[in-house]
């Protein structure tokens, strides 16, 4: 078993904000490797988020973010289970980061499930035509289309975009990490993004999954 020092635990805690015992256990599992321990903590957060995904999120906050000298503005509603969590610094920091990310990355939807049938069909038809033009066999064409659709979701869906402050993690993983730390389900409900001179604001919302109290 790796000998985990207090310094290593402190470093991991500062990088992730995870509880001390979680940091120690992750470092033990990763045999003292800091980056490996971060992966362990992320996986734990995602697993915790999956377990809590159906819990009611009726509290939360509406956050605003103004970018580029007042040229871009974002309003985003992020929900959680209690007003207590909504007032924590961790929740506020995450909400600010997501609003800033929306300002910079201009997603069009929140989840892939929110992509309209019209947008889905249009993109898939374009990719299929492009792939078919290469003359490759039909099964290969479908594989190409599948890969391009995955990339499309990454480009337009907020939760699937790489976080602008850390390209190794997605917004979905960012939220899952906070779920693991704060112990409550967290969801992005809706957002609006405005840009000076652009007549068409981006407005996106998602219908919550059927929720239940625990």
PDB file of N, CA, C and O in Angstrom, residues 38-98:
ATOM      1  N   UNK A  38      -7.299  12.234  -9.089  1.00  0.00           N
ATOM      2  CA  UNK A  38      -8.310  13.158  -9.623  1.00  0.00           C
ATOM      3  C   UNK A  38      -9.314  12.391 -10.473  1.00  0.00           C
ATOM      4  O   UNK A  38     -10.525  12.624 -10.398  1.00  0.00           O
ATOM      5  N   UNK A  39      -8.824  11.443 -11.282  1.00  0.00           N
ATOM      6  CA  UNK A  39      -9.703  10.606 -12.107  1.00  0.00           C
ATOM      7  C   UNK A  39     -10.628   9.779 -11.219  1.00  0.00           C
ATOM      8  O   UNK A  39     -11.832   9.660 -11.486  1.00  0.00           O
ATOM      9  N   UNK A  40     -10.072   9.218 -10.144  1.00  0.00           N
ATOM     10  CA  UNK A  40     -10.878   8.424  -9.201  1.00  0.00           C
ATOM     11  C   UNK A  40     -11.994   9.275  -8.618  1.00  0.00           C
ATOM     12  O   UNK A  40     -13.152   8.847  -8.547  1.00  0.00           O
ATOM     13  N   UNK A  41     -11.679  10.498  -8.205  1.00  0.00           N
ATOM     14  CA  UNK A  41     -12.676  11.395  -7.623  1.00  0.00           C
ATOM     15  C   UNK A  41     -13.738  11.780  -8.642  1.00  0.00           C
ATOM     16  O   UNK A  41     -14.926  11.886  -8.313  1.00  0.00           O
ATOM     17  N   UNK A  42     -13.331  12.010  -9.895  1.00  0.00           N
ATOM     18  CA  UNK A  42     -14.295  12.344 -10.948  1.00  0.00           C
ATOM     19  C   UNK A  42     -15.267  11.197 -11.166  1.00  0.00           C
ATOM     20  O   UNK A  42     -16.478  11.395 -11.295  1.00  0.00           O
ATOM     21  N   UNK A  43     -14.734   9.967 -11.212  1.00  0.00           N
ATOM     22  CA  UNK A  43     -15.589   8.799 -11.417  1.00  0.00           C
ATOM     23  C   UNK A  43     -16.564   8.646 -10.266  1.00  0.00           C
ATOM     24  O   UNK A  43     -17.738   8.317 -10.459  1.00  0.00           O
ATOM     25  N   UNK A  44     -16.092   8.907  -9.073  1.00  0.00           N
ATOM     26  CA  UNK A  44     -16.960   8.817  -7.902  1.00  0.00           C
ATOM     27  C   UNK A  44     -18.071   9.857  -7.992  1.00  0.00           C
ATOM     28  O   UNK A  44     -19.228   9.579  -7.688  1.00  0.00           O
ATOM     29  N   UNK A  45     -17.706  11.060  -8.409  1.00  0.00           N
ATOM     30  CA  UNK A  45     -18.697  12.124  -8.549  1.00  0.00           C
ATOM     31  C   UNK A  45     -19.750  11.784  -9.583  1.00  0.00           C
ATOM     32  O   UNK A  45     -20.937  12.006  -9.379  1.00  0.00           O
ATOM     33  N   UNK A  46     -19.329  11.215 -10.715  1.00  0.00           N
ATOM     34  CA  UNK A  46     -20.259  10.833 -11.780  1.00  0.00           C
ATOM     35  C   UNK A  46     -21.189   9.723 -11.299  1.00  0.00           C
ATOM     36  O   UNK A  46     -22.387   9.727 -11.573  1.00  0.00           O
ATOM     37  N   UNK A  47     -20.634   8.753 -10.550  1.00  0.00           N
ATOM     38  CA  UNK A  47     -21.453   7.664 -10.024  1.00  0.00           C
ATOM     39  C   UNK A  47     -22.490   8.195  -9.033  1.00  0.00           C
ATOM     40  O   UNK A  47     -23.652   7.791  -9.044  1.00  0.00           O
ATOM     41  N   UNK A  48     -22.054   9.120  -8.179  1.00  0.00           N
ATOM     42  CA  UNK A  48     -22.966   9.722  -7.210  1.00  0.00           C
ATOM     43  C   UNK A  48     -24.059  10.506  -7.923  1.00  0.00           C
ATOM     44  O   UNK A  48     -25.230  10.446  -7.561  1.00  0.00           O
ATOM     45  N   UNK A  49     -23.669  11.253  -8.970  1.00  0.00           N
ATOM     46  CA  UNK A  49     -24.636  12.056  -9.731  1.00  0.00           C
ATOM     47  C   UNK A  49     -25.685  11.163 -10.378  1.00  0.00           C
ATOM     48  O   UNK A  49     -26.874  11.498 -10.409  1.00  0.00           O
ATOM     49  N   UNK A  50     -25.268  10.008 -10.890  1.00  0.00           N
ATOM     50  CA  UNK A  50     -26.207   9.084 -11.532  1.00  0.00           C
ATOM     51  C   UNK A  50     -27.241   8.583 -10.530  1.00  0.00           C
ATOM     52  O   UNK A  50     -28.425   8.450 -10.847  1.00  0.00           O
ATOM     53  N   UNK A  51     -26.803   8.321  -9.291  1.00  0.00           N
ATOM     54  CA  UNK A  51     -27.721   7.836  -8.259  1.00  0.00           C
ATOM     55  C   UNK A  51     -28.741   8.902  -7.857  1.00  0.00           C
ATOM     56  O   UNK A  51     -29.853   8.593  -7.469  1.00  0.00           O
ATOM     57  N   UNK A  52     -28.348  10.169  -7.943  1.00  0.00           N
ATOM     58  CA  UNK A  52     -29.200  11.255  -7.478  1.00  0.00           C
ATOM     59  C   UNK A  52     -29.988  11.921  -8.612  1.00  0.00           C
ATOM     60  O   UNK A  52     -30.723  12.872  -8.383  1.00  0.00           O
ATOM     61  N   UNK A  53     -29.820  11.429  -9.837  1.00  0.00           N
ATOM     62  CA  UNK A  53     -30.349  12.119 -11.014  1.00  0.00           C
ATOM     63  C   UNK A  53     -31.867  12.276 -11.032  1.00  0.00           C
ATOM     64  O   UNK A  53     -32.389  13.156 -11.718  1.00  0.00           O
ATOM     65  N   UNK A  54     -32.591  11.422 -10.295  1.00  0.00           N
ATOM     66  CA  UNK A  54     -34.055  11.519 -10.309  1.00  0.00           C
ATOM     67  C   UNK A  54     -34.612  12.290  -9.120  1.00  0.00           C
ATOM     68  O   UNK A  54     -35.824  12.389  -8.962  1.00  0.00           O
ATOM     69  N   UNK A  55     -33.732  12.828  -8.290  1.00  0.00           N
ATOM     70  CA  UNK A  55     -34.213  13.548  -7.111  1.00  0.00           C
ATOM     71  C   UNK A  55     -34.660  14.963  -7.475  1.00  0.00           C
ATOM     72  O   UNK A  55     -34.129  15.589  -8.390  1.00  0.00           O
ATOM     73  N   UNK A  56     -35.668  15.459  -6.765  1.00  0.00           N
ATOM     74  CA  UNK A  56     -36.283  16.751  -7.058  1.00  0.00           C
ATOM     75  C   UNK A  56     -35.282  17.895  -6.904  1.00  0.00           C
ATOM     76  O   UNK A  56     -34.568  17.981  -5.911  1.00  0.00           O
ATOM     77  N   UNK A  57     -35.234  18.783  -7.905  1.00  0.00           N
ATOM     78  CA  UNK A  57     -34.400  19.987  -7.814  1.00  0.00           C
ATOM     79  C   UNK A  57     -35.314  21.200  -7.959  1.00  0.00           C
ATOM     80  O   UNK A  57     -35.508  21.718  -9.052  1.00  0.00           O
ATOM     81  N   UNK A  58     -35.874  21.630  -6.836  1.00  0.00           N
ATOM     82  CA  UNK A  58     -36.840  22.732  -6.865  1.00  0.00           C
ATOM     83  C   UNK A  58     -36.265  24.031  -6.307  1.00  0.00           C
ATOM     84  O   UNK A  58     -36.952  25.048  -6.253  1.00  0.00           O
ATOM     85  N   UNK A  59     -35.000  24.000  -5.872  1.00  0.00           N
ATOM     86  CA  UNK A  59     -34.325  25.211  -5.406  1.00  0.00           C
ATOM     87  C   UNK A  59     -33.226  25.567  -6.407  1.00  0.00           C
ATOM     88  O   UNK A  59     -33.095  24.939  -7.445  1.00  0.00           O
ATOM     89  N   UNK A  60     -32.425  26.562  -6.093  1.00  0.00           N
ATOM     90  CA  UNK A  60     -31.340  26.932  -6.990  1.00  0.00           C
ATOM     91  C   UNK A  60     -31.184  28.430  -7.122  1.00  0.00           C
ATOM     92  O   UNK A  60     -31.620  29.189  -6.264  1.00  0.00           O
ATOM     93  N   UNK A  61     -30.572  28.847  -8.226  1.00  0.00           N
ATOM     94  CA  UNK A  61     -30.311  30.271  -8.435  1.00  0.00           C
ATOM     95  C   UNK A  61     -30.359  30.612  -9.919  1.00  0.00           C
ATOM     96  O   UNK A  61     -30.135  29.751 -10.779  1.00  0.00           O
ATOM     97  N   UNK A  62     -30.649  31.881 -10.182  1.00  0.00           N
ATOM     98  CA  UNK A  62     -30.495  32.438 -11.523  1.00  0.00           C
ATOM     99  C   UNK A  62     -29.240  33.305 -11.485  1.00  0.00           C
ATOM    100  O   UNK A  62     -29.120  34.202 -10.646  1.00  0.00           O
ATOM    101  N   UNK A  63     -28.307  33.023 -12.379  1.00  0.00           N
ATOM    102  CA  UNK A  63     -27.007  33.683 -12.356  1.00  0.00           C
ATOM    103  C   UNK A  63     -26.830  34.491 -13.634  1.00  0.00           C
ATOM    104  O   UNK A  63     -27.204  34.045 -14.723  1.00  0.00           O
ATOM    105  N   UNK A  64     -26.237  35.660 -13.509  1.00  0.00           N
ATOM    106  CA  UNK A  64     -25.949  36.475 -14.692  1.00  0.00           C
ATOM    107  C   UNK A  64     -24.444  36.585 -14.876  1.00  0.00           C
ATOM    108  O   UNK A  64     -23.673  36.520 -13.908  1.00  0.00           O
ATOM    109  N   UNK A  65     -24.028  36.729 -16.118  1.00  0.00           N
ATOM    110  CA  UNK A  65     -22.605  36.922 -16.422  1.00  0.00           C
ATOM    111  C   UNK A  65     -22.494  37.847 -17.629  1.00  0.00           C
ATOM    112  O   UNK A  65     -23.159  37.627 -18.646  1.00  0.00           O
ATOM    113  N   UNK A  66     -21.692  38.883 -17.497  1.00  0.00           N
ATOM    114  CA  UNK A  66     -21.475  39.835 -18.586  1.00  0.00           C
ATOM    115  C   UNK A  66     -20.033  39.716 -19.056  1.00  0.00           C
ATOM    116  O   UNK A  66     -19.102  39.726 -18.238  1.00  0.00           O
ATOM    117  N   UNK A  67     -19.855  39.607 -20.362  1.00  0.00           N
ATOM    118  CA  UNK A  67     -18.536  39.321 -20.931  1.00  0.00           C
ATOM    119  C   UNK A  67     -18.189  40.345 -22.018  1.00  0.00           C
ATOM    120  O   UNK A  67     -19.065  41.020 -22.559  1.00  0.00           O
ATOM    121  N   UNK A  68     -16.916  40.445 -22.298  1.00  0.00           N
ATOM    122  CA  UNK A  68     -16.411  41.240 -23.434  1.00  0.00           C
ATOM    123  C   UNK A  68     -16.865  42.697 -23.375  1.00  0.00           C
ATOM    124  O   UNK A  68     -17.393  43.235 -24.345  1.00  0.00           O
ATOM    125  N   UNK A  69     -16.655  43.327 -22.235  1.00  0.00           N
ATOM    126  CA  UNK A  69     -16.973  44.740 -22.117  1.00  0.00           C
ATOM    127  C   UNK A  69     -18.431  45.069 -22.309  1.00  0.00           C
ATOM    128  O   UNK A  69     -18.786  46.125 -22.840  1.00  0.00           O
ATOM    129  N   UNK A  70     -19.285  44.159 -21.872  1.00  0.00           N
ATOM    130  CA  UNK A  70     -20.722  44.393 -21.989  1.00  0.00           C
ATOM    131  C   UNK A  70     -21.317  43.990 -23.317  1.00  0.00           C
ATOM    132  O   UNK A  70     -22.482  44.302 -23.596  1.00  0.00           O
ATOM    133  N   UNK A  71     -20.567  43.278 -24.150  1.00  0.00           N
ATOM    134  CA  UNK A  71     -21.058  42.878 -25.473  1.00  0.00           C
ATOM    135  C   UNK A  71     -21.833  41.561 -25.450  1.00  0.00           C
ATOM    136  O   UNK A  71     -22.629  41.286 -26.342  1.00  0.00           O
ATOM    137  N   UNK A  72     -21.580  40.720 -24.450  1.00  0.00           N
ATOM    138  CA  UNK A  72     -22.257  39.428 -24.348  1.00  0.00           C
ATOM    139  C   UNK A  72     -22.785  39.269 -22.929  1.00  0.00           C
ATOM    140  O   UNK A  72     -22.072  39.530 -21.960  1.00  0.00           O
ATOM    141  N   UNK A  73     -24.048  38.850 -22.804  1.00  0.00           N
ATOM    142  CA  UNK A  73     -24.640  38.625 -21.491  1.00  0.00           C
ATOM    143  C   UNK A  73     -25.342  37.285 -21.424  1.00  0.00           C
ATOM    144  O   UNK A  73     -25.915  36.826 -22.410  1.00  0.00           O
ATOM    145  N   UNK A  74     -25.272  36.651 -20.260  1.00  0.00           N
ATOM    146  CA  UNK A  74     -25.891  35.335 -20.073  1.00  0.00           C
ATOM    147  C   UNK A  74     -26.715  35.322 -18.791  1.00  0.00           C
ATOM    148  O   UNK A  74     -26.293  35.864 -17.761  1.00  0.00           O
ATOM    149  N   UNK A  75     -27.887  34.728 -18.858  1.00  0.00           N
ATOM    150  CA  UNK A  75     -28.686  34.388 -17.689  1.00  0.00           C
ATOM    151  C   UNK A  75     -28.861  32.874 -17.692  1.00  0.00           C
ATOM    152  O   UNK A  75     -29.219  32.298 -18.730  1.00  0.00           O
ATOM    153  N   UNK A  76     -28.578  32.225 -16.565  1.00  0.00           N
ATOM    154  CA  UNK A  76     -28.729  30.771 -16.503  1.00  0.00           C
ATOM    155  C   UNK A  76     -29.364  30.389 -15.172  1.00  0.00           C
ATOM    156  O   UNK A  76     -29.024  30.945 -14.127  1.00  0.00           O
ATOM    157  N   UNK A  77     -30.327  29.469 -15.231  1.00  0.00           N
ATOM    158  CA  UNK A  77     -30.943  28.936 -14.015  1.00  0.00           C
ATOM    159  C   UNK A  77     -30.385  27.555 -13.746  1.00  0.00           C
ATOM    160  O   UNK A  77     -30.463  26.659 -14.604  1.00  0.00           O
ATOM    161  N   UNK A  78     -29.818  27.387 -12.554  1.00  0.00           N
ATOM    162  CA  UNK A  78     -29.273  26.096 -12.135  1.00  0.00           C
ATOM    163  C   UNK A  78     -29.988  25.669 -10.864  1.00  0.00           C
ATOM    164  O   UNK A  78     -30.097  26.435  -9.911  1.00  0.00           O
ATOM    165  N   UNK A  79     -30.502  24.448 -10.859  1.00  0.00           N
ATOM    166  CA  UNK A  79     -31.312  23.964  -9.747  1.00  0.00           C
ATOM    167  C   UNK A  79     -30.576  22.957  -8.874  1.00  0.00           C
ATOM    168  O   UNK A  79     -29.694  22.228  -9.349  1.00  0.00           O
ATOM    169  N   UNK A  80     -30.961  22.925  -7.610  1.00  0.00           N
ATOM    170  CA  UNK A  80     -30.473  21.928  -6.670  1.00  0.00           C
ATOM    171  C   UNK A  80     -31.632  21.548  -5.753  1.00  0.00           C
ATOM    172  O   UNK A  80     -32.777  21.948  -6.007  1.00  0.00           O
ATOM    173  N   UNK A  81     -31.358  20.793  -4.709  1.00  0.00           N
ATOM    174  CA  UNK A  81     -32.440  20.287  -3.866  1.00  0.00           C
ATOM    175  C   UNK A  81     -32.791  21.190  -2.689  1.00  0.00           C
ATOM    176  O   UNK A  81     -33.897  21.106  -2.158  1.00  0.00           O
ATOM    177  N   UNK A  82     -31.850  22.025  -2.255  1.00  0.00           N
ATOM    178  CA  UNK A  82     -32.108  22.852  -1.067  1.00  0.00           C
ATOM    179  C   UNK A  82     -31.534  24.251  -1.243  1.00  0.00           C
ATOM    180  O   UNK A  82     -30.551  24.457  -1.949  1.00  0.00           O
ATOM    181  N   UNK A  83     -32.159  25.195  -0.564  1.00  0.00           N
ATOM    182  CA  UNK A  83     -31.675  26.564  -0.577  1.00  0.00           C
ATOM    183  C   UNK A  83     -30.312  26.664   0.098  1.00  0.00           C
ATOM    184  O   UNK A  83     -29.497  27.505  -0.248  1.00  0.00           O
ATOM    185  N   UNK A  84     -30.068  25.765   1.061  1.00  0.00           N
ATOM    186  CA  UNK A  84     -28.775  25.748   1.752  1.00  0.00           C
ATOM    187  C   UNK A  84     -27.630  25.537   0.766  1.00  0.00           C
ATOM    188  O   UNK A  84     -26.636  26.259   0.767  1.00  0.00           O
ATOM    189  N   UNK A  85     -27.774  24.516  -0.100  1.00  0.00           N
ATOM    190  CA  UNK A  85     -26.729  24.232  -1.095  1.00  0.00           C
ATOM    191  C   UNK A  85     -26.625  25.372  -2.102  1.00  0.00           C
ATOM    192  O   UNK A  85     -25.527  25.760  -2.516  1.00  0.00           O
ATOM    193  N   UNK A  86     -27.760  25.954  -2.478  1.00  0.00           N
ATOM    194  CA  UNK A  86     -27.744  27.052  -3.451  1.00  0.00           C
ATOM    195  C   UNK A  86     -26.942  28.250  -2.940  1.00  0.00           C
ATOM    196  O   UNK A  86     -26.425  29.033  -3.744  1.00  0.00           O
ATOM    197  N   UNK A  87     -26.817  28.381  -1.625  1.00  0.00           N
ATOM    198  CA  UNK A  87     -26.093  29.516  -1.055  1.00  0.00           C
ATOM    199  C   UNK A  87     -24.620  29.219  -0.792  1.00  0.00           C
ATOM    200  O   UNK A  87     -23.876  30.110  -0.380  1.00  0.00           O
ATOM    201  N   UNK A  88     -24.192  27.982  -1.032  1.00  0.00           N
ATOM    202  CA  UNK A  88     -22.795  27.643  -0.754  1.00  0.00           C
ATOM    203  C   UNK A  88     -21.862  28.239  -1.807  1.00  0.00           C
ATOM    204  O   UNK A  88     -22.249  28.467  -2.958  1.00  0.00           O
ATOM    205  N   UNK A  89     -20.624  28.473  -1.404  1.00  0.00           N
ATOM    206  CA  UNK A  89     -19.622  29.012  -2.330  1.00  0.00           C
ATOM    207  C   UNK A  89     -19.360  28.042  -3.481  1.00  0.00           C
ATOM    208  O   UNK A  89     -19.122  28.468  -4.620  1.00  0.00           O
ATOM    209  N   UNK A  90     -19.386  26.728  -3.190  1.00  0.00           N
ATOM    210  CA  UNK A  90     -19.148  25.724  -4.240  1.00  0.00           C
ATOM    211  C   UNK A  90     -20.202  25.811  -5.337  1.00  0.00           C
ATOM    212  O   UNK A  90     -19.878  25.762  -6.526  1.00  0.00           O
ATOM    213  N   UNK A  91     -21.459  25.934  -4.928  1.00  0.00           N
ATOM    214  CA  UNK A  91     -22.544  26.018  -5.908  1.00  0.00           C
ATOM    215  C   UNK A  91     -22.426  27.314  -6.709  1.00  0.00           C
ATOM    216  O   UNK A  91     -22.559  27.315  -7.944  1.00  0.00           O
ATOM    217  N   UNK A  92     -22.181  28.414  -6.014  1.00  0.00           N
ATOM    218  CA  UNK A  92     -22.068  29.714  -6.684  1.00  0.00           C
ATOM    219  C   UNK A  92     -20.902  29.734  -7.667  1.00  0.00           C
ATOM    220  O   UNK A  92     -21.019  30.282  -8.776  1.00  0.00           O
ATOM    221  N   UNK A  93     -19.773  29.134  -7.267  1.00  0.00           N
ATOM    222  CA  UNK A  93     -18.609  29.087  -8.156  1.00  0.00           C
ATOM    223  C   UNK A  93     -18.921  28.290  -9.413  1.00  0.00           C
ATOM    224  O   UNK A  93     -18.595  28.710 -10.534  1.00  0.00           O
ATOM    225  N   UNK A  94     -19.567  27.123  -9.238  1.00  0.00           N
ATOM    226  CA  UNK A  94     -19.936  26.297 -10.387  1.00  0.00           C
ATOM    227  C   UNK A  94     -20.894  27.046 -11.303  1.00  0.00           C
ATOM    228  O   UNK A  94     -20.740  27.043 -12.534  1.00  0.00           O
ATOM    229  N   UNK A  95     -21.903  27.709 -10.719  1.00  0.00           N
ATOM    230  CA  UNK A  95     -22.890  28.440 -11.511  1.00  0.00           C
ATOM    231  C   UNK A  95     -22.221  29.563 -12.307  1.00  0.00           C
ATOM    232  O   UNK A  95     -22.527  29.769 -13.492  1.00  0.00           O
ATOM    233  N   UNK A  96     -21.306  30.272 -11.676  1.00  0.00           N
ATOM    234  CA  UNK A  96     -20.577  31.347 -12.367  1.00  0.00           C
ATOM    235  C   UNK A  96     -19.751  30.783 -13.513  1.00  0.00           C
ATOM    236  O   UNK A  96     -19.723  31.342 -14.619  1.00  0.00           O
ATOM    237  N   UNK A  97     -19.077  29.648 -13.259  1.00  0.00           N
ATOM    238  CA  UNK A  97     -18.251  29.027 -14.305  1.00  0.00           C
ATOM    239  C   UNK A  97     -19.103  28.589 -15.492  1.00  0.00           C
ATOM    240  O   UNK A  97     -18.702  28.735 -16.648  1.00  0.00           O
ATOM    241  N   UNK A  98     -20.287  28.050 -15.223  1.00  0.00           N
ATOM    242  CA  UNK A  98     -21.162  27.603 -16.309  1.00  0.00           C
ATOM    243  C   UNK A  98     -21.678  28.799 -17.107  1.00  0.00           C
ATOM    244  O   UNK A  98     -21.728  28.758 -18.347  1.00  0.00           O
TER     245      UNK A  98
END
